[in-house]
CSV table of N, CA and C and ligand atoms in Angstrom, one decimal:
chain,number,residue,atom,x,y,z
A,1,GLN,N,1.0,-0.9,-0.2
A,1,GLN,CA,0.0,0.0,-0.2
A,1,GLN,C,0.6,1.4,0.0
A,2,ILE,N,0.6,2.6,-0.9
A,2,ILE,CA,1.4,3.3,-1.2
A,2,ILE,C,0.8,4.4,-0.1
A,3,ILE,N,1.3,4.9,0.5
A,3,ILE,CA,0.8,6.0,1.3
A,3,ILE,C,1.0,7.4,0.4
A,4,ASP,N,0.5,8.2,0.6
A,4,ASP,CA,0.8,9.6,-0.1
A,4,ASP,C,0.7,10.6,1.4
A,5,TYR,N,2.2,10.9,1.6
A,5,TYR,CA,2.5,11.7,2.8
A,5,TYR,C,2.3,13.0,2.4
A,6,SER,N,2.0,14.3,3.1
A,6,SER,CA,2.6,15.6,2.6
A,6,SER,C,4.0,15.9,2.3
A,7,GLU,N,4.3,16.9,2.2
A,7,GLU,CA,5.6,17.5,1.9
A,7,GLU,C,6.4,17.4,3.2
A,8,GLU,N,5.4,18.3,4.3
A,8,GLU,CA,6.1,18.5,5.6
A,8,GLU,C,6.2,17.3,6.9
A,9,VAL,N,5.5,16.4,6.0
A,9,VAL,CA,5.7,14.8,6.6
A,9,VAL,C,6.9,14.2,6.0
A,10,MET,N,7.1,14.5,4.4
A,10,MET,CA,8.4,13.9,3.9
A,10,MET,C,9.5,14.7,4.6
A,11,GLU,N,9.3,16.0,4.8
A,11,GLU,CA,10.4,16.5,4.8
A,11,GLU,C,11.0,16.2,6.7
A,12,HIS,N,10.0,16.4,7.5
A,12,HIS,CA,10.4,15.8,8.6
A,12,HIS,C,10.7,14.3,8.9
A,13,PHE,N,10.5,13.5,7.9
A,13,PHE,CA,10.9,12.3,7.8
A,13,PHE,C,12.3,12.6,7.4
A,14,THR,N,12.6,12.8,6.6
A,14,THR,CA,14.2,12.9,5.7
A,14,THR,C,15.4,13.6,6.8
A,15,ASN,N,14.5,14.9,7.3
A,15,ASN,CA,15.4,15.7,8.2
A,15,ASN,C,14.7,15.9,9.5
A,16,PRO,N,14.9,14.9,10.1
A,16,PRO,CA,13.9,14.5,11.4
A,16,PRO,C,15.2,15.8,12.8
A,17,ARG,N,14.3,16.5,13.1
A,17,ARG,CA,14.8,17.4,14.2
A,17,ARG,C,14.5,16.7,15.7
A,18,ASN,N,15.6,17.0,16.1
A,18,ASN,CA,15.5,16.6,17.8
A,18,ASN,C,15.8,15.2,18.0
A,19,VAL,N,16.3,14.4,17.2
A,19,VAL,CA,16.7,13.0,17.4
A,19,VAL,C,17.9,12.8,18.2
A,20,GLY,N,17.5,11.7,19.2
A,20,GLY,CA,18.7,11.8,20.1
A,20,GLY,C,18.0,11.4,21.4
A,21,GLU,N,18.9,11.6,22.3
A,21,GLU,CA,18.8,11.2,23.9
A,21,GLU,C,18.9,12.5,24.6
A,22,ILE,N,18.8,12.9,26.2
A,22,ILE,CA,19.3,13.6,26.9
A,22,ILE,C,19.9,12.7,28.0
A,23,GLU,N,21.0,12.8,28.2
A,23,GLU,CA,21.7,12.3,29.7
A,23,GLU,C,20.8,12.9,30.8
A,24,ASN,N,20.4,12.2,31.6
A,24,ASN,CA,20.1,12.8,33.3
A,24,ASN,C,18.8,13.5,32.5
A,25,ALA,N,18.1,13.1,31.6
A,25,ALA,CA,16.8,13.8,31.5
A,25,ALA,C,15.8,14.0,32.6
A,26,SER,N,15.0,15.3,32.7
A,26,SER,CA,14.2,15.6,34.0
A,26,SER,C,12.9,14.4,33.7
A,27,GLY,N,12.5,14.0,32.5
A,27,GLY,CA,11.2,13.0,32.3
A,27,GLY,C,11.6,12.4,30.9
A,28,VAL,N,11.4,11.2,31.1
A,28,VAL,CA,11.3,10.4,29.9
A,28,VAL,C,10.4,9.5,29.9
A,29,GLY,N,9.5,9.7,28.5
A,29,GLY,CA,8.7,8.8,28.4
A,29,GLY,C,8.4,7.8,26.8
A,30,THR,N,8.0,6.4,27.3
A,30,THR,CA,8.6,5.5,26.0
A,30,THR,C,7.2,4.8,26.1
A,31,VAL,N,6.4,4.9,24.9
A,31,VAL,CA,4.8,4.6,24.3
A,31,VAL,C,5.0,3.4,23.2
A,32,GLY,N,4.4,2.7,23.2
A,32,GLY,CA,4.0,1.9,22.0
A,32,GLY,C,2.9,1.4,21.7
A,33,ASN,N,2.6,1.2,20.4
A,33,ASN,CA,1.6,1.1,19.6
A,33,ASN,C,1.5,-0.4,19.4
A,34,ALA,N,0.3,-1.5,20.2
A,34,ALA,CA,0.6,-2.9,20.2
A,34,ALA,C,0.1,-3.3,18.8
A,35,LYS,N,-0.6,-2.7,18.2
A,35,LYS,CA,-0.9,-3.4,16.9
A,35,LYS,C,0.2,-3.1,15.7
A,36,CYS,N,0.8,-1.8,15.7
A,36,CYS,CA,2.0,-1.7,14.6
A,36,CYS,C,3.6,-2.1,15.1
A,37,GLY,N,3.6,-2.0,16.3
A,37,GLY,CA,4.8,-2.5,17.1
A,37,GLY,C,5.6,-1.4,17.3
A,38,ASP,N,5.3,-0.3,17.0
A,38,ASP,CA,5.9,1.1,16.9
A,38,ASP,C,6.5,1.5,18.3
A,39,ILE,N,7.5,1.9,18.3
A,39,ILE,CA,7.9,2.8,19.8
A,39,ILE,C,8.3,3.9,19.9
A,40,MET,N,8.0,4.7,20.5
A,40,MET,CA,8.7,6.3,21.0
A,40,MET,C,8.6,6.7,22.1
A,41,ARG,N,10.3,7.4,22.2
A,41,ARG,CA,10.5,7.6,23.4
A,41,ARG,C,11.0,9.4,23.1
A,42,ILE,N,10.5,10.1,24.5
A,42,ILE,CA,10.6,11.7,24.3
A,42,ILE,C,11.6,11.4,25.6
A,43,TYR,N,12.8,12.2,25.4
A,43,TYR,CA,13.2,13.2,26.4
A,43,TYR,C,12.7,14.5,26.7
A,44,LEU,N,12.8,14.9,28.0
A,44,LEU,CA,12.4,16.6,28.2
A,44,LEU,C,13.6,16.8,29.3
A,45,ASP,N,14.1,18.2,29.2
A,45,ASP,CA,15.2,18.5,29.9
A,45,ASP,C,14.5,19.9,30.5
A,46,VAL,N,13.9,20.0,31.8
A,46,VAL,CA,13.0,21.0,32.1
A,46,VAL,C,13.4,21.8,33.3
A,47,ASP,N,14.2,23.2,32.9
A,47,ASP,CA,14.2,24.0,33.7
A,47,ASP,C,13.7,24.5,35.1
A,48,ASP,N,14.4,25.0,36.2
A,48,ASP,CA,13.2,25.4,37.2
A,48,ASP,C,12.3,26.0,37.2
A,49,ASN,N,12.2,26.8,36.2
A,49,ASN,CA,10.6,27.4,35.7
A,49,ASN,C,9.9,26.8,35.2
A,50,GLN,N,10.3,25.6,35.1
A,50,GLN,CA,9.2,24.3,34.4
A,50,GLN,C,9.2,24.5,32.6
A,51,ILE,N,10.1,25.3,32.5
A,51,ILE,CA,9.9,25.5,30.9
A,51,ILE,C,10.7,24.2,30.4
A,52,ILE,N,10.6,23.8,29.3
A,52,ILE,CA,10.6,22.6,28.3
A,52,ILE,C,12.5,23.2,27.7
A,53,ARG,N,13.5,23.3,28.2
A,53,ARG,CA,14.6,23.4,27.4
A,53,ARG,C,15.3,23.1,26.5
A,54,ASP,N,14.9,21.7,26.3
A,54,ASP,CA,15.7,20.9,25.2
A,54,ASP,C,14.7,19.5,25.4
A,55,CYS,N,14.3,19.1,24.6
A,55,CYS,CA,13.7,17.7,23.8
A,55,CYS,C,14.0,17.4,22.8
A,56,LYS,N,14.5,15.8,23.0
A,56,LYS,CA,14.8,14.8,22.2
A,56,LYS,C,14.0,13.6,22.1
A,57,PHE,N,14.1,12.7,20.7
A,57,PHE,CA,13.3,11.7,20.6
A,57,PHE,C,14.1,10.3,19.7
A,58,LYS,N,13.6,9.2,20.0
A,58,LYS,CA,14.0,8.2,19.8
A,58,LYS,C,12.8,7.6,19.1
A,59,THR,N,12.8,7.3,17.9
A,59,THR,CA,11.4,6.6,17.5
A,59,THR,C,12.0,5.4,16.7
A,60,PHE,N,11.3,4.2,17.2
A,60,PHE,CA,11.5,3.0,16.3
A,60,PHE,C,10.1,2.7,15.3
A,61,GLY,N,9.9,3.5,14.4
A,61,GLY,CA,8.4,3.2,13.6
A,61,GLY,C,8.6,4.0,12.3
A,62,CYS,N,7.2,4.0,12.0
A,62,CYS,CA,7.1,4.1,10.7
A,62,CYS,C,7.5,5.7,10.4
A,63,GLY,N,7.3,6.2,9.2
A,63,GLY,CA,7.5,7.2,8.6
A,63,GLY,C,6.7,8.4,9.3
A,64,ALA,N,5.6,8.4,9.6
A,64,ALA,CA,5.1,9.0,10.2
A,64,ALA,C,5.3,9.5,11.8
A,65,ALA,N,5.3,8.1,12.2
A,65,ALA,CA,6.0,7.8,13.7
A,65,ALA,C,7.1,9.0,13.7
A,66,VAL,N,8.3,9.3,12.8
A,66,VAL,CA,9.1,9.8,12.9
A,66,VAL,C,9.0,11.1,12.7
A,67,ALA,N,8.0,11.8,11.4
A,67,ALA,CA,8.1,12.9,11.2
A,67,ALA,C,7.0,13.6,12.6
A,68,THR,N,6.1,12.8,13.3
A,68,THR,CA,5.1,13.0,14.3
A,68,THR,C,6.3,13.6,15.6
A,69,SER,N,7.2,12.5,15.8
A,69,SER,CA,7.9,12.7,17.0
A,69,SER,C,8.7,14.2,16.4
A,70,SER,N,9.4,14.4,15.1
A,70,SER,CA,10.1,15.4,14.8
A,70,SER,C,9.3,17.0,15.2
A,71,MET,N,8.0,17.0,14.7
A,71,MET,CA,7.1,18.0,15.0
A,71,MET,C,6.9,17.9,16.2
A,72,ALA,N,6.3,17.3,17.0
A,72,ALA,CA,6.2,17.4,18.5
A,72,ALA,C,7.1,18.0,18.9
A,73,THR,N,8.3,17.3,18.9
A,73,THR,CA,9.6,18.0,20.2
A,73,THR,C,9.9,19.0,19.5
A,74,GLU,N,9.4,19.8,18.2
A,74,GLU,CA,9.7,21.0,17.6
A,74,GLU,C,8.5,22.0,18.6
A,75,MET,N,7.7,21.5,18.6
A,75,MET,CA,6.3,22.2,19.1
A,75,MET,C,6.3,22.6,20.6
A,76,ILE,N,7.0,22.0,21.3
A,76,ILE,CA,6.6,21.9,23.0
A,76,ILE,C,8.8,22.4,23.4
A,77,LYS,N,9.4,22.5,22.8
A,77,LYS,CA,10.3,23.1,22.5
A,77,LYS,C,10.4,24.7,23.1
A,78,GLY,N,11.1,24.8,24.4
A,78,GLY,CA,10.7,26.4,24.5
A,78,GLY,C,9.6,26.4,25.6
A,79,LYS,N,8.4,25.6,25.6
A,79,LYS,CA,7.7,26.2,26.3
A,79,LYS,C,7.4,25.5,27.6
A,80,SER,N,6.2,25.9,28.1
A,80,SER,CA,6.2,25.4,29.7
A,80,SER,C,5.6,23.8,30.0
A,81,ILE,N,5.3,23.0,30.7
A,81,ILE,CA,4.9,22.1,30.9
A,81,ILE,C,3.8,22.0,30.7
A,82,GLN,N,3.0,23.2,31.3
A,82,GLN,CA,1.3,23.1,31.0
A,82,GLN,C,1.0,22.9,29.5
A,83,GLU,N,1.6,24.1,28.7
A,83,GLU,CA,1.5,23.9,27.4
A,83,GLU,C,2.0,22.9,26.6
A,84,ALA,N,2.7,22.2,26.8
A,84,ALA,CA,3.1,21.0,26.5
A,84,ALA,C,2.3,19.7,26.6
A,85,LEU,N,1.5,19.8,27.9
A,85,LEU,CA,0.4,19.0,28.0
A,85,LEU,C,-0.8,19.6,26.6
A,86,LYS,N,-0.8,20.8,26.6
A,86,LYS,CA,-1.8,20.8,25.8
A,86,LYS,C,-1.7,20.3,24.2
A,87,LEU,N,-0.8,20.1,24.0
A,87,LEU,CA,-0.2,19.4,22.9
A,87,LEU,C,-1.3,18.2,22.5
A,88,THR,N,-2.1,18.6,21.4
A,88,THR,CA,-2.8,17.4,20.5
A,88,THR,C,-2.2,17.1,19.8
A,89,ASN,N,-2.7,15.7,19.3
A,89,ASN,CA,-2.3,14.9,17.9
A,89,ASN,C,-2.9,15.7,16.9
A,90,LYS,N,-3.9,16.4,17.0
A,90,LYS,CA,-5.0,17.0,15.7
A,90,LYS,C,-3.7,18.3,15.6
A,91,ALA,N,-2.8,18.8,16.7
A,91,ALA,CA,-2.1,20.0,16.4
A,91,ALA,C,-1.1,19.5,15.4
A,92,VAL,N,-0.4,18.6,15.9
A,92,VAL,CA,0.8,17.9,15.2
A,92,VAL,C,0.7,17.8,14.0
A,93,MET,N,-0.4,16.9,13.4
A,93,MET,CA,-1.3,16.4,12.1
A,93,MET,C,-1.4,17.7,11.4
A,94,GLU,N,-1.9,18.8,12.1
A,94,GLU,CA,-2.3,20.2,11.2
A,94,GLU,C,-0.9,20.4,10.8
A,95,ALA,N,0.0,20.3,11.4
A,95,ALA,CA,1.3,21.5,11.6
A,95,ALA,C,2.1,20.6,10.1
A,96,LEU,N,1.4,19.3,10.2
A,96,LEU,CA,2.7,18.2,9.1
A,96,LEU,C,1.8,18.5,8.0
A,97,GLY,N,0.8,18.9,8.2
A,97,GLY,CA,0.0,19.1,6.6
A,97,GLY,C,-1.1,18.1,6.3
A,98,GLY,N,-1.3,17.5,7.2
A,98,GLY,CA,-2.3,16.4,7.7
A,98,GLY,C,-1.6,15.1,7.7
A,99,LEU,N,-2.1,13.7,7.6
A,99,LEU,CA,-1.9,12.5,7.8
A,99,LEU,C,-3.0,11.6,7.1
A,100,PRO,N,-2.7,10.4,6.5
A,100,PRO,CA,-3.8,9.6,6.3
A,100,PRO,C,-4.3,9.0,7.2
A,101,PRO,N,-5.5,8.8,7.3
A,101,PRO,CA,-6.5,8.3,8.2
A,101,PRO,C,-5.5,7.1,8.9
A,102,VAL,N,-4.8,5.9,8.0
A,102,VAL,CA,-4.3,4.9,8.6
A,102,VAL,C,-3.3,5.4,9.7
A,103,LYS,N,-2.8,6.4,9.6
A,103,LYS,CA,-1.5,7.0,10.1
A,103,LYS,C,-2.1,8.0,11.0
A,104,VAL,N,-2.8,8.0,11.7
A,104,VAL,CA,-3.5,9.0,12.3
A,104,VAL,C,-3.0,8.7,14.0
A,105,HIS,N,-2.6,7.0,14.3
A,105,HIS,CA,-2.8,6.5,15.2
A,105,HIS,C,-1.0,7.2,15.6
A,106,CYS,N,-0.4,7.5,14.7
A,106,CYS,CA,1.2,7.8,14.6
A,106,CYS,C,1.3,8.9,15.4
A,107,SER,N,0.4,9.9,15.3
A,107,SER,CA,0.7,10.8,16.0
A,107,SER,C,0.1,11.2,17.3
A,108,LEU,N,-1.0,10.2,17.4
A,108,LEU,CA,-1.5,9.8,18.8
A,108,LEU,C,-0.2,9.6,19.7
A,109,LEU,N,0.7,8.6,19.3
A,109,LEU,CA,1.7,8.1,19.7
A,109,LEU,C,2.6,9.1,20.6
A,110,ALA,N,2.5,10.1,19.5
A,110,ALA,CA,3.5,11.0,19.9
A,110,ALA,C,3.1,12.1,20.8
A,111,GLU,N,1.6,12.2,21.1
A,111,GLU,CA,1.1,12.9,22.1
A,111,GLU,C,1.3,12.2,23.3
A,112,GLU,N,1.0,10.5,23.6
A,112,GLU,CA,1.1,9.7,24.4
A,112,GLU,C,2.6,9.9,24.9
A,113,ALA,N,3.6,10.1,23.8
A,113,ALA,CA,4.9,9.8,24.4
A,113,ALA,C,5.4,11.3,25.5
A,114,VAL,N,4.8,12.3,24.9
A,114,VAL,CA,5.0,13.7,25.6
A,114,VAL,C,4.5,13.7,26.8
A,115,HIS,N,3.1,13.2,26.8
A,115,HIS,CA,2.4,13.1,28.4
A,115,HIS,C,3.1,12.1,28.9
A,116,ALA,N,3.7,11.1,28.7
A,116,ALA,CA,4.0,10.1,29.5
A,116,ALA,C,5.7,10.2,30.0
A,117,ALA,N,6.4,11.1,29.1
A,117,ALA,CA,7.5,12.1,30.0
A,117,ALA,C,7.3,13.2,30.6
A,118,LEU,N,6.1,13.8,30.4
A,118,LEU,CA,5.6,14.7,31.8
A,118,LEU,C,5.3,14.3,32.8
A,119,TRP,N,4.7,13.1,32.8
A,119,TRP,CA,4.5,11.7,33.8
A,119,TRP,C,5.8,11.5,34.6
A,120,ASP,N,6.5,11.4,33.9
A,120,ASP,CA,7.6,10.9,34.6
A,120,ASP,C,8.4,12.1,35.3
A,121,TYR,N,8.5,13.2,34.7
A,121,TYR,CA,8.8,14.3,35.0
A,121,TYR,C,8.2,14.4,36.2
A,122,ALA,N,6.8,14.8,36.4
A,122,ALA,CA,5.8,14.8,37.5
A,122,ALA,C,6.1,13.7,38.8
A,123,GLN,N,6.6,12.4,38.4
A,123,GLN,CA,6.8,11.6,39.3
A,123,GLN,C,8.2,11.7,39.9
A,124,LYS,N,9.3,12.3,39.1
A,124,LYS,CA,10.3,12.6,39.7
A,124,LYS,C,10.7,13.5,40.7
A,125,HIS,N,9.8,14.3,40.6
A,125,HIS,CA,10.2,15.6,41.2
A,125,HIS,C,8.9,15.8,42.1
A,126,ASN,N,8.4,15.0,42.3
A,126,ASN,CA,7.3,15.0,43.0
A,126,ASN,C,6.2,16.4,43.0
A,127,ILE,N,5.8,16.5,41.8
A,127,ILE,CA,4.8,17.5,41.6
A,127,ILE,C,3.2,17.0,40.9
A,128,THR,N,2.6,17.5,40.5
A,128,THR,CA,1.2,17.0,40.4
A,128,THR,C,1.0,19.0,39.1
A,129,ILE,N,0.8,17.8,37.7
A,129,ILE,CA,0.8,18.8,36.9
A,129,ILE,C,-0.9,18.7,36.5
A,130,GLU,N,-1.5,19.6,36.8
A,130,GLU,CA,-3.0,19.5,36.8
A,130,GLU,C,-3.2,19.1,35.1
A,131,GLY,N,-4.5,18.0,34.9
A,131,GLY,CA,-5.1,17.6,34.1
A,131,GLY,C,-4.2,16.6,33.5
A,132,LEU,N,-3.2,16.2,33.7
A,132,LEU,CA,-1.8,15.1,33.4
A,132,LEU,C,-2.6,13.8,33.8
A,133,LYS,N,-3.0,12.9,32.9
A,133,LYS,CA,-3.3,11.6,33.1
A,133,LYS,C,-2.3,10.7,33.4
A,134,PRO,N,-2.4,9.6,33.8
A,134,PRO,CA,-0.9,8.6,33.8
A,134,PRO,C,-0.8,8.2,32.5
A,135,PRO,N,0.4,8.0,32.1
A,135,PRO,CA,0.2,7.7,30.8
A,135,PRO,C,-0.4,6.2,30.0
A,136,VAL,N,-0.9,6.4,28.9
A,136,VAL,CA,-1.5,5.0,28.4
A,136,VAL,C,-0.5,4.1,27.3
A,137,ASN,N,-0.5,3.3,27.4
A,137,ASN,CA,0.3,2.3,26.3
A,137,ASN,C,1.8,2.7,26.6
A,138,ASP,N,2.3,3.2,27.8
A,138,ASP,CA,3.6,3.2,28.2
A,138,ASP,C,4.0,2.0,28.5
A,139,ILE,N,5.5,1.7,28.0
A,139,ILE,CA,5.6,0.2,27.6
A,139,ILE,C,7.2,0.1,29.1
A,140,ASP,N,7.1,-1.4,29.2
A,140,ASP,CA,8.6,-1.6,29.8
A,140,ASP,C,9.7,-1.0,29.1
A,141,GLU,N,10.8,-0.1,30.0
A,141,GLU,CA,11.6,0.1,29.5
A,141,GLU,C,12.7,-0.9,28.9
A,142,THR,N,12.6,-1.7,29.9
A,142,THR,CA,13.7,-2.7,29.3
A,142,THR,C,13.6,-3.2,28.3
A,143,GLU,N,12.1,-3.9,28.0
A,143,GLU,CA,11.6,-4.0,26.5
A,143,GLU,C,12.0,-2.8,25.4
A,144,ALA,N,11.6,-2.1,26.0
A,144,ALA,CA,12.0,-0.9,24.5
A,144,ALA,C,13.2,-1.1,24.6
A,145,PHE,N,14.2,-0.7,25.5
A,145,PHE,CA,15.7,-0.7,25.3
A,145,PHE,C,16.2,-2.0,24.3
A,146,TYR,N,15.7,-3.3,24.4
A,146,TYR,CA,16.1,-4.3,23.6
A,146,TYR,C,15.3,-3.9,22.0
A,147,GLU,N,14.2,-3.4,22.2
A,147,GLU,CA,13.9,-3.7,20.7
A,147,GLU,C,14.5,-2.0,19.7
A,148,MET,N,14.8,-1.2,20.4
A,148,MET,CA,15.2,0.0,20.0
A,148,MET,C,16.6,-0.2,19.8
A,149,PRO,N,16.9,0.0,18.0
A,149,PRO,CA,18.3,0.2,17.9
A,149,PRO,C,18.6,1.5,17.7
A,150,GLY,N,20.3,0.9,18.5
A,150,GLY,CA,21.0,2.3,18.6
A,150,GLY,C,20.6,2.5,20.3
A,151,ALA,N,19.5,2.0,20.6
A,151,ALA,CA,19.1,2.7,22.1
A,151,ALA,C,20.4,2.6,23.3
A,152,ASN,N,20.9,1.3,23.1
A,152,ASN,CA,22.5,0.9,23.9
A,152,ASN,C,23.6,1.8,23.8
A,153,ASP,N,23.8,2.6,22.7
A,153,ASP,CA,24.9,3.2,22.0
A,153,ASP,C,25.7,4.1,23.3
B,201,FES,FE1,2.0,2.5,13.9
B,201,FES,FE2,3.0,4.4,12.8
B,201,FES,S1,2.2,2.7,11.7
B,201,FES,S2,3.1,4.2,14.5
């Protein structure tokens, strides 16, 4: 099946922003989609004013998953954790010029990964982020490490 991606999706897929890891990250979220098996991990570096200073990702997944990770990290960089929480998969899709219906779940994975990273940040810092729910589809860290190429570099 040939998928017709927008130019923005192709651009972010071929030239993804914010790829990598953050050592001693303030929060890390790893989520997976059981159906396609794709995995996405987002690292946050949050400063004392709860502003996301830096944000990186590693995605073991399809082109849309890579493009949405890239766009989502771009969209929350420099934002407060409250603003990051408001990032929806719809906003990410819109910024990417849309996604075909079979690829909507990939953008949802990006939203969930951001939420999971925020959740981890809140847990580690013993704070409550209003409106943030426990992550869905979060997966076992060791399992993710095993499956993600380059994760142990
Ligand atoms: Fe599942 Fe893209 S096909 S994340």
